PDB file of C-alpha atoms in Angstrom:
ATOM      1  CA  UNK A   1       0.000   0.000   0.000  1.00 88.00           C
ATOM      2  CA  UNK A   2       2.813   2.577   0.958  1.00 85.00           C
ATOM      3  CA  UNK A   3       4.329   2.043  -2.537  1.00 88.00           C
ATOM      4  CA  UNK A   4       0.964   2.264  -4.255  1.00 91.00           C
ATOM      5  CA  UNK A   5       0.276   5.780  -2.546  1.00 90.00           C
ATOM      6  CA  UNK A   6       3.656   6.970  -3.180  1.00 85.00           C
ATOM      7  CA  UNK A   7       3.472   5.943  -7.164  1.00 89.00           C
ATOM      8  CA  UNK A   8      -0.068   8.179  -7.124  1.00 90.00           C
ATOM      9  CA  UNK A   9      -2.549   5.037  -7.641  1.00 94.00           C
ATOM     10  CA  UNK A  10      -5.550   4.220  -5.893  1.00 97.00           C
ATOM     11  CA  UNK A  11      -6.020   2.189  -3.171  1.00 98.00           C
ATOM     12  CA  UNK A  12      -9.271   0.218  -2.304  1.00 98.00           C
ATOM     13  CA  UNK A  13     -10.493  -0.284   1.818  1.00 98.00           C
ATOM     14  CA  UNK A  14     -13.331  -0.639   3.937  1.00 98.00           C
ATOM     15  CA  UNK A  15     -13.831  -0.197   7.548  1.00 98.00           C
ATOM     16  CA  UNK A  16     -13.757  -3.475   9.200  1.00 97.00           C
ATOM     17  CA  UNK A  17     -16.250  -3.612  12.796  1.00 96.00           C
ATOM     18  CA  UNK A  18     -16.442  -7.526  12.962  1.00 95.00           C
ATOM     19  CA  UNK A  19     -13.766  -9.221  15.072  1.00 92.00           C
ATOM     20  CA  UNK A  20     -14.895 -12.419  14.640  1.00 93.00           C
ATOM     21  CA  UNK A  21     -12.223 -15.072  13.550  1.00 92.00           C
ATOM     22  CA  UNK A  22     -13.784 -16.276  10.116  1.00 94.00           C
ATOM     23  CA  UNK A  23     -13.955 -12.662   8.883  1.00 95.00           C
ATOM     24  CA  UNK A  24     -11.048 -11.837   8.086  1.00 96.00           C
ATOM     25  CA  UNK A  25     -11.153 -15.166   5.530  1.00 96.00           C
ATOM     26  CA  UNK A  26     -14.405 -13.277   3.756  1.00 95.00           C
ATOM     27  CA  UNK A  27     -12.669  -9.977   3.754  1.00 97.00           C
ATOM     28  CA  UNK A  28      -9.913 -11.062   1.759  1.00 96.00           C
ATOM     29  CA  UNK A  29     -12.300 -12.561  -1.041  1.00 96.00           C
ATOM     30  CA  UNK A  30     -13.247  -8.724  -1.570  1.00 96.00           C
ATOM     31  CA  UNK A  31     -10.020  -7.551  -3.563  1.00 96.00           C
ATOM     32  CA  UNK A  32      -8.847  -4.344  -1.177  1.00 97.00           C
ATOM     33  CA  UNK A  33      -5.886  -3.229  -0.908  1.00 97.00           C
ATOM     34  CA  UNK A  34      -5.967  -2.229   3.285  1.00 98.00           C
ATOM     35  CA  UNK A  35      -8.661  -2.328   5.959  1.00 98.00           C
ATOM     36  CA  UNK A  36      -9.358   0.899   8.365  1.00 98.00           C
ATOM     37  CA  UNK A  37      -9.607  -0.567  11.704  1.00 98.00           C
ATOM     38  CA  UNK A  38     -11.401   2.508  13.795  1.00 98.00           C
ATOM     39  CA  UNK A  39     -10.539   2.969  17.121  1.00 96.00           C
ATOM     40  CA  UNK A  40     -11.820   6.369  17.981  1.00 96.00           C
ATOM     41  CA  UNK A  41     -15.655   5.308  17.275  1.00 95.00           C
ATOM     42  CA  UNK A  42     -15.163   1.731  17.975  1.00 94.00           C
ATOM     43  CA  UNK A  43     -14.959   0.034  21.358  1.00 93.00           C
ATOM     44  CA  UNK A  44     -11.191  -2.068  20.587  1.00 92.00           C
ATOM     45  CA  UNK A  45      -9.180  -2.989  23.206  1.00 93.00           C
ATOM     46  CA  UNK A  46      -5.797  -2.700  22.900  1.00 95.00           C
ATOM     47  CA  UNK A  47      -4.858  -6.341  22.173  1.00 96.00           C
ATOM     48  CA  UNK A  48      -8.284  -7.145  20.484  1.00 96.00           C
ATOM     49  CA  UNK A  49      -6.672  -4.185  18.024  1.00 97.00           C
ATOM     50  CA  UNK A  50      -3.454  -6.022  17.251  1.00 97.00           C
ATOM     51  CA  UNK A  51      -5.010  -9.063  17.144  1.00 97.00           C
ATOM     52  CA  UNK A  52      -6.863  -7.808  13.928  1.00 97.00           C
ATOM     53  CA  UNK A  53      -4.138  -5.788  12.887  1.00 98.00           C
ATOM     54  CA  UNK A  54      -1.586  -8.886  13.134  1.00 97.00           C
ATOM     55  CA  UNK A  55      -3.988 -10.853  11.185  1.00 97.00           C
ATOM     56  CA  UNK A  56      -4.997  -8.884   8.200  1.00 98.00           C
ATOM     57  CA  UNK A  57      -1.145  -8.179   7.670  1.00 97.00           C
ATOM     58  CA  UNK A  58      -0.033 -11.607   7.709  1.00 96.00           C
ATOM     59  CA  UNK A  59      -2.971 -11.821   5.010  1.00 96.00           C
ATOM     60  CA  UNK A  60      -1.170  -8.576   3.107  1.00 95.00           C
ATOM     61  CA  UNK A  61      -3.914  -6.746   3.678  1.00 97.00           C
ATOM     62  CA  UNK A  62      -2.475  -3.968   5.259  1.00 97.00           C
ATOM     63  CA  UNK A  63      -4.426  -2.877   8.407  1.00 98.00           C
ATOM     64  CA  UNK A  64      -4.505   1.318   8.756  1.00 98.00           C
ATOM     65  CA  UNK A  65      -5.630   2.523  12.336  1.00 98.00           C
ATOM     66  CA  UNK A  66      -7.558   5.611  13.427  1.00 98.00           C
ATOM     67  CA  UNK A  67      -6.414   6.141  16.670  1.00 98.00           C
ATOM     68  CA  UNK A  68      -8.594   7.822  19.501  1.00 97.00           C
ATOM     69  CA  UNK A  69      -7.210  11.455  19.344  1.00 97.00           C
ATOM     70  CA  UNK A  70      -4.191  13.291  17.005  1.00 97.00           C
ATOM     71  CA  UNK A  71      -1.614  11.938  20.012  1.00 97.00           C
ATOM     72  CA  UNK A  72       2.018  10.911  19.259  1.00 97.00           C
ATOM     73  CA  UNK A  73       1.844   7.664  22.071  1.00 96.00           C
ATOM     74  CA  UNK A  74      -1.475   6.683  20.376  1.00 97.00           C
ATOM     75  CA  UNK A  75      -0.069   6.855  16.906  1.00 98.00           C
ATOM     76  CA  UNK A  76       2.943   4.745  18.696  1.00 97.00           C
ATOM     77  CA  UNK A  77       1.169   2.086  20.502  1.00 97.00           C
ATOM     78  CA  UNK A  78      -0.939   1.302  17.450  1.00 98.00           C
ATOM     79  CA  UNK A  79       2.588   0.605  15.421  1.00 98.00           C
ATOM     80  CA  UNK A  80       3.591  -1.482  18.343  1.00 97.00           C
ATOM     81  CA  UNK A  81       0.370  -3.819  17.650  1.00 97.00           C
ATOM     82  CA  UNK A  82       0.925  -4.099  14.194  1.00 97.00           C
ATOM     83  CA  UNK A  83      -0.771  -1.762  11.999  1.00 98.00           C
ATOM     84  CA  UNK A  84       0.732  -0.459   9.047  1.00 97.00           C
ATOM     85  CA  UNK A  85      -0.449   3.327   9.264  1.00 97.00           C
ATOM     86  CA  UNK A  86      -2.101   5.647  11.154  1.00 98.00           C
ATOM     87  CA  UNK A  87      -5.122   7.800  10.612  1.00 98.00           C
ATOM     88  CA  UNK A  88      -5.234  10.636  13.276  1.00 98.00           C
ATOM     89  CA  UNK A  89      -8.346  12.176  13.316  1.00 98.00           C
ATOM     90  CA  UNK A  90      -9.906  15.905  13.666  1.00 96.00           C
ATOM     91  CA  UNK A  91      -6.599  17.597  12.517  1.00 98.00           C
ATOM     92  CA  UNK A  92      -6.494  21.349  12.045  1.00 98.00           C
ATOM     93  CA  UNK A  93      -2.490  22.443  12.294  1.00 98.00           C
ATOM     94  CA  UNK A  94       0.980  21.671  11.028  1.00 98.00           C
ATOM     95  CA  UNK A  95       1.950  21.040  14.546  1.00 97.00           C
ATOM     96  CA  UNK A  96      -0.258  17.985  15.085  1.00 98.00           C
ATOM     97  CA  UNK A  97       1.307  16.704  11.883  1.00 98.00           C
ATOM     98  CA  UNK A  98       4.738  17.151  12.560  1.00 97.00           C
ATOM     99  CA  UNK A  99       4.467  15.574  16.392  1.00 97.00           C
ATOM    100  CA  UNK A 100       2.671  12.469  14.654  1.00 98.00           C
ATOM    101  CA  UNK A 101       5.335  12.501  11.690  1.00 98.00           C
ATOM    102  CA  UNK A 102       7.975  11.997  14.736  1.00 97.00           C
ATOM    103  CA  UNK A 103       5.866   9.305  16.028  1.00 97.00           C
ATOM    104  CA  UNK A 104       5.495   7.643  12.952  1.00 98.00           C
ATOM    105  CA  UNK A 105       8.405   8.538  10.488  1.00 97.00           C
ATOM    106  CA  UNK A 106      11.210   8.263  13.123  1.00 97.00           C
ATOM    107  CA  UNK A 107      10.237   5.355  15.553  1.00 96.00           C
ATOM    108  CA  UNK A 108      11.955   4.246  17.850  1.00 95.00           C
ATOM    109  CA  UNK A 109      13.459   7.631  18.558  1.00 96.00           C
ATOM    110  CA  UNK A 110      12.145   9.788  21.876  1.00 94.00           C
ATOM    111  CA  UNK A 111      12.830  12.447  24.159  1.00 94.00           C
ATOM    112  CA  UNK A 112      15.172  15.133  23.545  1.00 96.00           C
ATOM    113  CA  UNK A 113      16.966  13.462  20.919  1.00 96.00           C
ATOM    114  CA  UNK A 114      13.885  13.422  18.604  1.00 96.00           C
ATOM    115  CA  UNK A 115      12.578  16.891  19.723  1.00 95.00           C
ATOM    116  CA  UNK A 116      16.146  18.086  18.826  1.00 96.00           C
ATOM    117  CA  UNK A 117      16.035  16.468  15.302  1.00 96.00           C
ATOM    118  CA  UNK A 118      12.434  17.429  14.606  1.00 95.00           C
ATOM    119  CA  UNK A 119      13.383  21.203  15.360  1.00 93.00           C
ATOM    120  CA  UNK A 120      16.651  21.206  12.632  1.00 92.00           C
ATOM    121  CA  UNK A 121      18.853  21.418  16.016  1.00 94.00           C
ATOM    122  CA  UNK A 122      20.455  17.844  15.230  1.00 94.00           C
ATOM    123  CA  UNK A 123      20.593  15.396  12.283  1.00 95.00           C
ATOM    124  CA  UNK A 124      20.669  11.918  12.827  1.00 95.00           C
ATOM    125  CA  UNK A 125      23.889  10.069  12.579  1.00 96.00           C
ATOM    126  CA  UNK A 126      24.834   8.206   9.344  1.00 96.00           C
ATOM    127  CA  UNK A 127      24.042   4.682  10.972  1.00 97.00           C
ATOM    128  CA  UNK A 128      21.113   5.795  12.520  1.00 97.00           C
ATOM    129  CA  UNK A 129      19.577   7.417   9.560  1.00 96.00           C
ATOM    130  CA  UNK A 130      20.218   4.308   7.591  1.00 97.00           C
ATOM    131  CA  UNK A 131      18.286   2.580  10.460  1.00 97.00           C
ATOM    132  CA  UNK A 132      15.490   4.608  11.042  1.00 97.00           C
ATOM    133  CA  UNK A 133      14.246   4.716   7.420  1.00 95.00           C
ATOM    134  CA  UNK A 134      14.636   0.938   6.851  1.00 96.00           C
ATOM    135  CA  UNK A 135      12.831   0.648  10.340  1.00 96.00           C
ATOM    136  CA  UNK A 136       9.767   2.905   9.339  1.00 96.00           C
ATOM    137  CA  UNK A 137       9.474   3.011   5.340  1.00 93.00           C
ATOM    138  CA  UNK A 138       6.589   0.996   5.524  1.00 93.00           C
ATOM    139  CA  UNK A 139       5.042   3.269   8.376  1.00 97.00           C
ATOM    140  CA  UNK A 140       2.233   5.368   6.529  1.00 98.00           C
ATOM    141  CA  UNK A 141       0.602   8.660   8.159  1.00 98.00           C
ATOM    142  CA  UNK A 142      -2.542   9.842   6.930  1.00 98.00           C
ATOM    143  CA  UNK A 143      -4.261  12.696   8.816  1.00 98.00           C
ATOM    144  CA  UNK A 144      -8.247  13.573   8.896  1.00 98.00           C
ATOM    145  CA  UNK A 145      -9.478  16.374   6.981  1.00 98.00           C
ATOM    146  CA  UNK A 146     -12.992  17.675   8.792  1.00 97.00           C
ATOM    147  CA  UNK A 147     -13.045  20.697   9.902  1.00 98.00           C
ATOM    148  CA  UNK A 148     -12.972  24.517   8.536  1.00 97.00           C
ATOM    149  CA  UNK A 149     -10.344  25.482  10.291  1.00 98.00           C
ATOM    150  CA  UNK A 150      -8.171  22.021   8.798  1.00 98.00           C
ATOM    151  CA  UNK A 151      -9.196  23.800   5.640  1.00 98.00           C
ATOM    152  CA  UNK A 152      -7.741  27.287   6.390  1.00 98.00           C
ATOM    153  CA  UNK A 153      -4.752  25.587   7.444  1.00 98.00           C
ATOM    154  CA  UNK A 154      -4.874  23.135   4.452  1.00 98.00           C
ATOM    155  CA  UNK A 155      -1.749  24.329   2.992  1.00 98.00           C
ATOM    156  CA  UNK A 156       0.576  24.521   6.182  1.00 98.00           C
ATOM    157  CA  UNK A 157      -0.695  20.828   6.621  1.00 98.00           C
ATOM    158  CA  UNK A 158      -0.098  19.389   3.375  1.00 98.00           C
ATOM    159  CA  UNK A 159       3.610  20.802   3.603  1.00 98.00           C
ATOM    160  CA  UNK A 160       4.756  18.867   6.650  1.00 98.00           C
ATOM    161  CA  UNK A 161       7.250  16.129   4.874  1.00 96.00           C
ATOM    162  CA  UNK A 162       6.275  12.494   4.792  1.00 96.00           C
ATOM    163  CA  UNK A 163       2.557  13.156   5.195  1.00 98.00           C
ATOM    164  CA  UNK A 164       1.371  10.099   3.004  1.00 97.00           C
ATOM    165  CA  UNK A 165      -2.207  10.829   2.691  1.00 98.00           C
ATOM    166  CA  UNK A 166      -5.261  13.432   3.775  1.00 98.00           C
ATOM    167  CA  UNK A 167      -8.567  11.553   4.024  1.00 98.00           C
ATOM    168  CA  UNK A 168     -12.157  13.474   4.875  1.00 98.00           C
ATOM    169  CA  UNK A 169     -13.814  12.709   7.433  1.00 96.00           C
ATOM    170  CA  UNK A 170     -17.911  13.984   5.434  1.00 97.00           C
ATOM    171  CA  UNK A 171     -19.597  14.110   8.610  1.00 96.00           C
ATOM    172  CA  UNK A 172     -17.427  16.342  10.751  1.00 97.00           C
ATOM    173  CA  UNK A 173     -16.671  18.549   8.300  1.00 98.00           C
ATOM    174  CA  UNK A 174     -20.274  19.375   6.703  1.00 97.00           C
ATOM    175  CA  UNK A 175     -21.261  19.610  10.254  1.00 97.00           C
ATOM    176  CA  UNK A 176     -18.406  22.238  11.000  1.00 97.00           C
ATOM    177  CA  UNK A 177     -18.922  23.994   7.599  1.00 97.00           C
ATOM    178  CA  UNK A 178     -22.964  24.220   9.036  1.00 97.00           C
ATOM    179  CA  UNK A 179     -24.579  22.120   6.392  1.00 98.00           C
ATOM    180  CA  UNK A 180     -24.693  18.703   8.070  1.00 97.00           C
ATOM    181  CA  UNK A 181     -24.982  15.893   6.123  1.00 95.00           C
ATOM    182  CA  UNK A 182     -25.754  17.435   3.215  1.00 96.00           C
ATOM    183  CA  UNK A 183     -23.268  16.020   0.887  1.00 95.00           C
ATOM    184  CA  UNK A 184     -24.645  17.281  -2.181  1.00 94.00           C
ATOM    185  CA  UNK A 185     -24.189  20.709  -1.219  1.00 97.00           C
ATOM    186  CA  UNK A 186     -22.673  23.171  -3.386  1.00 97.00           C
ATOM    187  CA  UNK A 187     -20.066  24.256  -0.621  1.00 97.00           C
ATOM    188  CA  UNK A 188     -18.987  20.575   0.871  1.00 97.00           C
ATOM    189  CA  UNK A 189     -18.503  19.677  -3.234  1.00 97.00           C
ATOM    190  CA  UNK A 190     -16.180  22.635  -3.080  1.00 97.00           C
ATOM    191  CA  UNK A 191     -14.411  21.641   0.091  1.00 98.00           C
ATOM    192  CA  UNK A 192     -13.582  18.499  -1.314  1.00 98.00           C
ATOM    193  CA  UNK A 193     -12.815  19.123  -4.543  1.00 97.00           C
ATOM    194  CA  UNK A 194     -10.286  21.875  -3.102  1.00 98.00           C
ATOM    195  CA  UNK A 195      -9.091  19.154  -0.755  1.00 98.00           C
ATOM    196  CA  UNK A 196      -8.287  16.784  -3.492  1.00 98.00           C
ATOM    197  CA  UNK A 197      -7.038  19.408  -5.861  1.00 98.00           C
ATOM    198  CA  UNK A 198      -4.488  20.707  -3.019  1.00 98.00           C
ATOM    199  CA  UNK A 199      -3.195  17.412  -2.304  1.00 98.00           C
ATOM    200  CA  UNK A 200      -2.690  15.959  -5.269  1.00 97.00           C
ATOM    201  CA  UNK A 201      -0.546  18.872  -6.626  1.00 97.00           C
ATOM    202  CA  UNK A 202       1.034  18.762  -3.268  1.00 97.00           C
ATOM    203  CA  UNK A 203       2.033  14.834  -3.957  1.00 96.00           C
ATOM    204  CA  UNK A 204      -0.416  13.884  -1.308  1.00 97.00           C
ATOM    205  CA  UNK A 205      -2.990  11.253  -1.478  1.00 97.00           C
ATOM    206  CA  UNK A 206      -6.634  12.114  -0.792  1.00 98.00           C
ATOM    207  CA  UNK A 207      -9.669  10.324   0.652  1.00 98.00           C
ATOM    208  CA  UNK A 208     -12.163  10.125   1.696  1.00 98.00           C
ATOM    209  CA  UNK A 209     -14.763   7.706   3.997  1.00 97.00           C
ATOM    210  CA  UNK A 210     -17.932   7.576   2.143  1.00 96.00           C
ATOM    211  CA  UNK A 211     -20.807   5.642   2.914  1.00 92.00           C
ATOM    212  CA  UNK A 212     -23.596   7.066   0.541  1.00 90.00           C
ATOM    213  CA  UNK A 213     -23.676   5.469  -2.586  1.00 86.00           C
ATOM    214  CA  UNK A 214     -20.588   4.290  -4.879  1.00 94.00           C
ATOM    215  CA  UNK A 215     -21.578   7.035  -7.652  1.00 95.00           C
ATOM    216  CA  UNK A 216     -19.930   9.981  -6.231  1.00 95.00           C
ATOM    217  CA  UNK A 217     -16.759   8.183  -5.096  1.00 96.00           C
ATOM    218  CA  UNK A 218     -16.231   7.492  -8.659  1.00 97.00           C
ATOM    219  CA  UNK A 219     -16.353  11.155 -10.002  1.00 96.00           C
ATOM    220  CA  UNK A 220     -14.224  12.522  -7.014  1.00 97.00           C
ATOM    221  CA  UNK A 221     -11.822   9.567  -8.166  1.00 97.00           C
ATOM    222  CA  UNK A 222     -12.399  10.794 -11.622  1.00 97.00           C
ATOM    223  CA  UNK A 223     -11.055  13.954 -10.277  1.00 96.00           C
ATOM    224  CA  UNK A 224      -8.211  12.815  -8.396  1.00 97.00           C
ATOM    225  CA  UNK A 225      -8.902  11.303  -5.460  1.00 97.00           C
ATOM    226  CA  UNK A 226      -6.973   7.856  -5.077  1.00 97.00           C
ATOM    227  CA  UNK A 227      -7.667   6.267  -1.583  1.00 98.00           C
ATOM    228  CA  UNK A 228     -11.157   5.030  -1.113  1.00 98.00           C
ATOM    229  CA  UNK A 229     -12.983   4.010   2.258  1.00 98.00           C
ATOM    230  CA  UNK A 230     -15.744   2.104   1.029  1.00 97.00           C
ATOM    231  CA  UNK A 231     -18.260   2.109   3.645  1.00 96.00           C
ATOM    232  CA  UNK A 232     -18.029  -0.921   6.306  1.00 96.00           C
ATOM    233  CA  UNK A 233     -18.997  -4.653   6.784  1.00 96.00           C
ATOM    234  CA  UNK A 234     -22.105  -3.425   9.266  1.00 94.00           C
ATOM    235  CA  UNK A 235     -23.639  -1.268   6.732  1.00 93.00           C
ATOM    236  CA  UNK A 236     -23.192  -3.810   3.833  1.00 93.00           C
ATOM    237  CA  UNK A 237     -24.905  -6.330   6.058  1.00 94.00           C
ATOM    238  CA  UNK A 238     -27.345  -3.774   7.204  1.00 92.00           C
ATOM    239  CA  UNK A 239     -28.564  -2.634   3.440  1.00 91.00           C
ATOM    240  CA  UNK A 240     -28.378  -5.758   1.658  1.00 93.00           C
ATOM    241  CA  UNK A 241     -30.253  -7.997   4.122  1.00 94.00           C
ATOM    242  CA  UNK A 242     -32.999  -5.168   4.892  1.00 93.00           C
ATOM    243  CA  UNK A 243     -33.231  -5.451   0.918  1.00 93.00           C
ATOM    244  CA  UNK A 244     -33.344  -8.959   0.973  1.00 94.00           C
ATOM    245  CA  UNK A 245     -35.937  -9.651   3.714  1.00 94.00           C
ATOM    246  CA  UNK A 246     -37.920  -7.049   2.056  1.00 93.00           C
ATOM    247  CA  UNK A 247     -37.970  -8.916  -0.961  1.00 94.00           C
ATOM    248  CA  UNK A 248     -38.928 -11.910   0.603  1.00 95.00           C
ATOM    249  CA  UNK A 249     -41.987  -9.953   2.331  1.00 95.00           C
ATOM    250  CA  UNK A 250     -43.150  -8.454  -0.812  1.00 93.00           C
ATOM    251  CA  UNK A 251     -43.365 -11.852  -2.232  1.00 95.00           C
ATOM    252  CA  UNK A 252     -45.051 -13.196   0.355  1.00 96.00           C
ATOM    253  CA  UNK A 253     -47.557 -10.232   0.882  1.00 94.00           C
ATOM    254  CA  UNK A 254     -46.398  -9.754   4.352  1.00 93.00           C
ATOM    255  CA  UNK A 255     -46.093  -6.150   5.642  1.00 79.00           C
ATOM    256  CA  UNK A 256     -42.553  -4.628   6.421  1.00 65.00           C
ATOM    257  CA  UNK A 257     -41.380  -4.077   9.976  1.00 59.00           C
ATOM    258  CA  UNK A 258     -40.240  -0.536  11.683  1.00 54.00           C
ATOM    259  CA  UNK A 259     -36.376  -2.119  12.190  1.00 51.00           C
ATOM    260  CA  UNK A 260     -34.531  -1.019   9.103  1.00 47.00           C
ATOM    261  CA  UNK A 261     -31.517   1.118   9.717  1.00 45.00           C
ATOM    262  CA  UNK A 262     -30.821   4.362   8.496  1.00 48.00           C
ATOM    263  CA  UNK A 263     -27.531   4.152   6.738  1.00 45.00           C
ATOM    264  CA  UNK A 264     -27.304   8.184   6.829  1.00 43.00           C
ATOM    265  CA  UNK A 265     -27.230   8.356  10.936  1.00 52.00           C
ATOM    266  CA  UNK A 266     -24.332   6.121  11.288  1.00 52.00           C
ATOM    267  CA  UNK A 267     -21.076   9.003  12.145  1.00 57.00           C
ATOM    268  CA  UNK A 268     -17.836   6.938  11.387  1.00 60.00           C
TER     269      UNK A 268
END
C-alpha cells in the first residue's frame, strides 16, 4: 500500500467492525488493498486491536488505524500492535502533523533526541539514519481532513514532509462547515474538490470515507482522489439484508417491519 500511494494510484479499503475469527477469511475474497480498523468510534481494546491488525497483515492486507485522538503515544502504541499506518483524526495544524510525523516517520526515537532532530537542532547520525528509514518506510501517516479550520490551514498541513495521505472525514466537516450531512451541497462539493485538488498537486494522497452510494466516489476519483474508504462490513450487512428480507416480504404479501436502519445516521 505505501508504494501504491507513493506511485499516485488508488487504493481500495473498507472499515472493518467484525472481530470475529472467520472474517477476516471473507474480507480477503473482496479484492482491497488495506482495511481501516477505527478505534476512535469503535470500542477495541488494545490487544483485540493487534489481534486484527496482526492478522490482516499476515494476510497482506495492510491494516490502517484511526487512533482515539491526534496523540504521538497513540499513533505509537498502534505501530507497536501491528498496523501499518495511522489515521489521526480531527486535525487542524501543522503542529499535530509534525508531532505524529515523529511518532510515525522516526520510531523508535524519543525524548530530547527526537525533539532536537524534529526542530533542525540535530541530524541523525549516518548509521542511525540508515536505520530509522529501513525501520519505518513501511510506516504510513494519513491525517483527517474535517473541519474549517483544517481547511484554512490546508496548505501549512499538506507541507509537513512524509505526510502520506489526507482523508475526509464527510460528517465532521459538513457539520463544522454548518450544512450537516448534506453532501450534495454546493459548498462541501467545493471543500472536497479543493481538498483533493491541493493534495494531489502537493504529492499527497486524498480520501475520503464515504458511505452514501458508490456514484460519487467514482467522479471525485475521476477527479483525483486515489484512496477510497468504502463504507463498512455493518452497513453492507445492514442494506443488503434489509433489501433482501424485504424482498422476501413483498413476495409473500407480508407487511414490512419498523427495524430497518438508516444508513445516513451512522457518524464513522
Amino acid at each position: 500500500m505505501a508504494k501504491s500511494l507513493k506511485n499516485g494510484e488508488r487504493v481500495y479499503g473498507t472499515l472493518i467492525i467484525s472481530n470475529s475469527p472467520r472474517w477476516p477469511l471473507e474480507v480477503a475474497k473482496l479484492g482491497l488493498d488495506f482495511v481501516f480498523l477505527d478505534a476512535e468510534h469503535m470500542p477495541l481494546d488494545r490487544e483485540q486491536l493487534s489481534w486484527m491488525c496482526r492478522t490482516y497483515r499476515a494476510m497482506n492486507l495492510a491494516p490502517v488505524v484511526r487512533i482515539p485522538c491526534p496523540d504521538p503515544y497513540q499513533a505509537s502504541m498502534a505501530l507497536d500492535g501491528g498496523a501499518c499506518g495511522i489515521l489521526a483524526p480531527y486535525i487542524e495544524t501543522a503542529e499535530q502533523v509534525q508531532a505524529l510525523r515523529a511518532a510515525v516517520k522516526f520510531r523508535p526515537l524519543k525524548g530530547q533526541k527526537l525533539r532536537d532532530i524534529m526542530d533542525g537542532k540535530e541530524f541523525p547520525e549516518p548509521l542511525l539514519a540508515d536505520y530509522l528509514q529501513a525501520y519505518n518506510e513501511e510506516n504510513l501517516l494519513l491525517v483527517n481532513i474535517e473541519s474549517k479550520p483544517a481547511l484554512d490551514a490546508l496548505d501549512e498541513i499538506l507541507a509537513v514532509p512524509e505526510l502520506d495521505a489526507v482523508v475526509i472525514g464527510p460528517h465532521d466537516l459538513s457539520c463544522s462547515l454548518g450544512i450537516p450531512e448534506q453532501y450534495g451541497h454546493p459548498q462541501f462539493t467545493e471543500a472536497v474538490q479543493l481538498i483533493i485538488q491541493k493534495a494531489r498537486s502537493a504529492g499527497v494522497a486524498a480520501g475520503i470515507h464515504y458511505f452514501f452510494g458508490v456514484d460519487q466516489e467514482i467522479a471525485w476519483a475521476k477527479e483525483g482522489m486515489n484512496l477510497l474508504i468504502h463504507a463498512s462490513d455493518m452497513t453492507a450487512f445492514s442494506t443488503n439484508m434489509s433489501r433482501e428480507i424485504q424482498l422476501i416480504k413483498d413476495a409473500l404479501g407480508d407487511h414490512s417491519g419498523s427495524g430497518t436502519i438508516n444508513e445516513t445516521k451512522i457518524h464513522i
